[in-house]
Amino acid sequence: MSESVAWVAVDWGTSNLRAWTIDATGNVLGSRTSPKGMGKLTREDYPAALADLLTDVPLDGPTDVLVCGMAGARQGWLEAPYLEAPTDLSGLIRGAVHPDSGSADLRVSILPGVCQRQGGDNVMRGEETQLLGLAATLPGYRGLVCMPGTHSKWAMLEGTRIAHFTTAMTGEMFELLSTHSVLRHSLGGDLSGEVRNEGFKAGAGDGLSHPADLLGQLFRVRASALISGREPAWCAGYLSGLLIGTEIAANRHQIGNDPVPLIGSHTLCALYAQVLEMAGATGRPVDATAVVLAGLKSAREAA
Amino acid sequence: MSESVAWVAVDWGTSNLRAWTIDATGNVLGSRTSPKGMGKLTREDYPAALADLLTDVPLDGPTDVLVCGMAGARQGWLEAPYLEAPTDLSGLIRGAVHPDSGSADLRVSILPGVCQRQGGDNVMRGEETQLLGLAATLPGYRGLVCMPGTHSKWAMLEGTRIAHFTTAMTGEMFELLSTHSVLRHSLGGDLSGEVRNEGFKAGAGDGLSHPADLLGQLFRVRASALISGREPAWCAGYLSGLLIGTEIAANRHQIGNDPVPLIGSHTLCALYAQVLEMAGATGRPVDATAVVLAGLKSAREAA
């Protein structure tokens, strides 16, 4: 006795594609995931990728599919031009574009991202929908929101309005340094052990204390291994802590007394919360999937 | 009527091997270069690499070969344990080690590098010899010395004494970001054109003004290309300037009124001099080959 699908919510990122079928009262009926992220697709691949993902979904005639994320990038399915910050995210749906899905039953809308020119060029795609969802989850929240990841976003939210935002390349930097730099020789070991956590705290402390000297602090990972015999797990923790500490130090002045909502993976949010505490602030991990769904729902309701 | 070779000076780095034949009065008779740097050699390869390089050098019996650089690293020919800073570099020769060259005619000594434990773990190999050479070239110089490169060194020199030093991963970071990061899509173009220089100045200004926000500023390279239509050459210049500006800002407080000696490639030293001026300081490019030779000579004379 399955409920019928009223619409489909889609988060189409660079690496993955996720879809949720939703009934008329807003309940999630089911979810699907595919590795067909924007990074692996040409423009022509999108209709089939979506159809494949939804192949077993029983549709009662033409159904809305609301998409956020990189599918709306210039190199995605169809470009959804950015809204420009400061902007009210409740207007996201008015910037949606409508690619041809190749099927009369799938009426696709792709939400725009947000760009910023005043106060520093910046862009986001996908996070704006999570922020709209956060505004629905924490009504009236005014303050900084941290979204840790490959490219961490820090957004100043005022209800559903995004005032300004920045992007820190922290996650990508960790990957680059771990994979390709001279530091890779010094890294390794258990991802969750005590030695790694010791290194993490030391790195976070150095990052919080000396954010202007990141280029110099980084080399200490290597030097610590060479002359102080630091273990690979300690060094890996140190590098992670140093980068997160440096990122948080750069944003510390914008953090008020409220806990900072953290939207991202559980592991990453826990690490950010740990460093926020070291900085005399507090983090409040928020379920990332819940807020993207809430955001798509809010956008749809504003239509 | 060639002068006879009194000794051989060698700079054995990670990427290259350079040798100079020197006569009894200290004149350079000739020079040779090989791509057989430490990075390409196993321990067993060193004797042949050296013999090959010197194969056409007429030797008057057993000849000293004085080596600085990575040949003395743990993963090099024979480890020359670090001297520990603060230390007087005129004592370098006393820390030299003597690997078996496999030839009775080549008496090899490898100079040690310098490490630091107090005030931050750090290491150098090769730069200490350049610093000793600088002390001979600018007798009595007291102040900061900047050695731009893959891993830039900033050393506080007091005559022949090295008080402390730091390492900034600036050059490696530029390579990593240009080659492997999301920023690579936005970079390119002429290496010396006016557009690149415009970007360089903008990046250096941002780096000097906001050194604590490097992780955030980096993403602006991408965002500027996406939403402000910045050209690849501008973005490449911006990235270079941002990294160098950030590095110089972190060291600015240690710079006094004297021009900062700059030891490195001509191109890089010119860029650092440009940013030092933007920071209200002055750079003084010094010939890198001249100081490494002067350093090896000073070390030998102290024997």
Coordinates of C-alpha atoms in Angstrom, one line a residue, chain A residues 74-75 82 115-117 119-123 151 153 166-170 172-173 176-177 180-184 211-220 222-228 230 242-244 246-247 249-251, chain B residues 74-75 82 115-117 119-123 151 153 166-170 172-173 176-177 180-184 211-220 222-228 230 242-244 246-247 249-251:
Chain A
R74 CA 27.8 26.0 -16.5
Q75 CA 29.4 22.6 -17.1
Y82 CA 23.4 32.5 -9.7
C115 CA 27.3 34.2 -6.1
Q116 CA 28.8 37.2 -4.3
R117 CA 30.6 40.1 -5.8
G119 CA 33.1 41.8 -0.3
G120 CA 34.9 39.2 -2.4
D121 CA 34.0 37.1 -5.4
N122 CA 32.5 33.8 -4.3
V123 CA 30.1 31.1 -5.5
H151 CA 35.3 23.5 0.0
K153 CA 31.4 27.4 3.3
T166 CA 33.2 32.7 2.2
T167 CA 34.8 29.5 1.0
A168 CA 37.8 27.8 2.5
M169 CA 39.6 25.2 0.5
T170 CA 40.4 23.2 3.7
E172 CA 40.8 19.9 -0.8
M173 CA 44.0 21.2 0.8
L176 CA 46.3 17.7 -2.0
L177 CA 48.9 17.7 0.8
H180 CA 50.9 14.9 -3.6
S181 CA 53.1 16.9 -1.3
V182 CA 56.4 16.1 0.5
L183 CA 54.3 15.8 3.6
R184 CA 52.7 12.6 2.3
P211 CA 46.6 31.4 11.3
A212 CA 48.8 33.9 9.4
D213 CA 51.6 31.4 9.3
L214 CA 49.9 28.4 7.6
L215 CA 52.6 28.1 4.9
G216 CA 55.3 27.9 7.6
Q217 CA 53.4 25.7 10.0
L218 CA 52.7 23.1 7.3
F219 CA 56.4 22.2 7.0
R220 CA 56.5 21.4 10.6
R222 CA 57.6 17.0 7.9
A223 CA 60.2 18.4 10.4
S224 CA 58.4 16.9 13.3
A225 CA 58.6 13.5 11.7
L226 CA 62.2 13.9 10.8
I227 CA 63.7 15.2 14.0
S228 CA 61.2 14.6 16.7
R230 CA 56.5 11.9 15.3
L242 CA 46.3 22.7 11.6
L243 CA 44.1 23.2 8.6
I244 CA 40.8 23.2 10.5
T246 CA 43.5 27.9 10.7
E247 CA 40.1 28.0 9.0
A249 CA 40.7 31.2 13.4
A250 CA 40.0 33.2 10.2
N251 CA 36.3 33.1 10.9
Chain B
R74 CA 69.0 10.0 5.6
Q75 CA 67.7 8.9 2.2
Y82 CA 72.2 17.9 11.6
C115 CA 67.9 21.4 12.4
Q116 CA 65.9 23.4 15.0
R117 CA 64.0 22.1 18.0
G119 CA 60.9 27.5 18.7
G120 CA 59.5 25.0 16.2
D121 CA 60.9 21.8 14.6
N122 CA 62.6 22.6 11.4
V123 CA 65.3 21.4 9.0
H151 CA 60.4 25.3 0.4
K153 CA 63.7 29.4 4.1
T166 CA 61.4 28.8 9.4
T167 CA 60.3 27.1 6.2
A168 CA 57.3 28.1 4.1
M169 CA 55.9 25.6 1.6
T170 CA 55.1 28.4 -0.9
E172 CA 55.4 23.5 -3.5
M173 CA 51.9 24.9 -2.7
L176 CA 50.2 21.6 -6.1
L177 CA 47.4 24.0 -6.6
H180 CA 46.1 19.1 -8.9
S181 CA 43.5 21.5 -7.4
V182 CA 40.2 22.8 -8.7
L183 CA 42.0 26.1 -9.3
R184 CA 44.0 24.5 -12.2
P211 CA 47.5 36.4 5.7
A212 CA 45.3 34.6 8.2
D213 CA 42.7 33.9 5.5
L214 CA 44.8 32.1 2.9
L215 CA 42.4 29.1 2.8
G216 CA 39.6 31.5 2.0
Q217 CA 41.5 33.8 -0.4
L218 CA 42.6 30.8 -2.5
F219 CA 39.1 30.0 -3.6
R220 CA 38.7 33.5 -4.9
R222 CA 38.2 30.2 -8.9
A223 CA 35.4 32.5 -8.1
S224 CA 37.0 35.4 -9.9
A225 CA 37.3 33.4 -13.0
L226 CA 33.7 32.2 -12.8
I227 CA 31.9 35.4 -12.0
S228 CA 34.3 38.2 -12.9
R230 CA 39.2 37.0 -14.9
L242 CA 48.7 35.6 -2.9
L243 CA 51.1 32.9 -1.8
I244 CA 54.1 35.1 -1.8
T246 CA 51.0 35.6 2.6
E247 CA 54.5 34.3 3.2
A249 CA 53.3 39.0 5.7
A250 CA 54.0 36.1 8.1
N251 CA 57.7 37.2 8.3

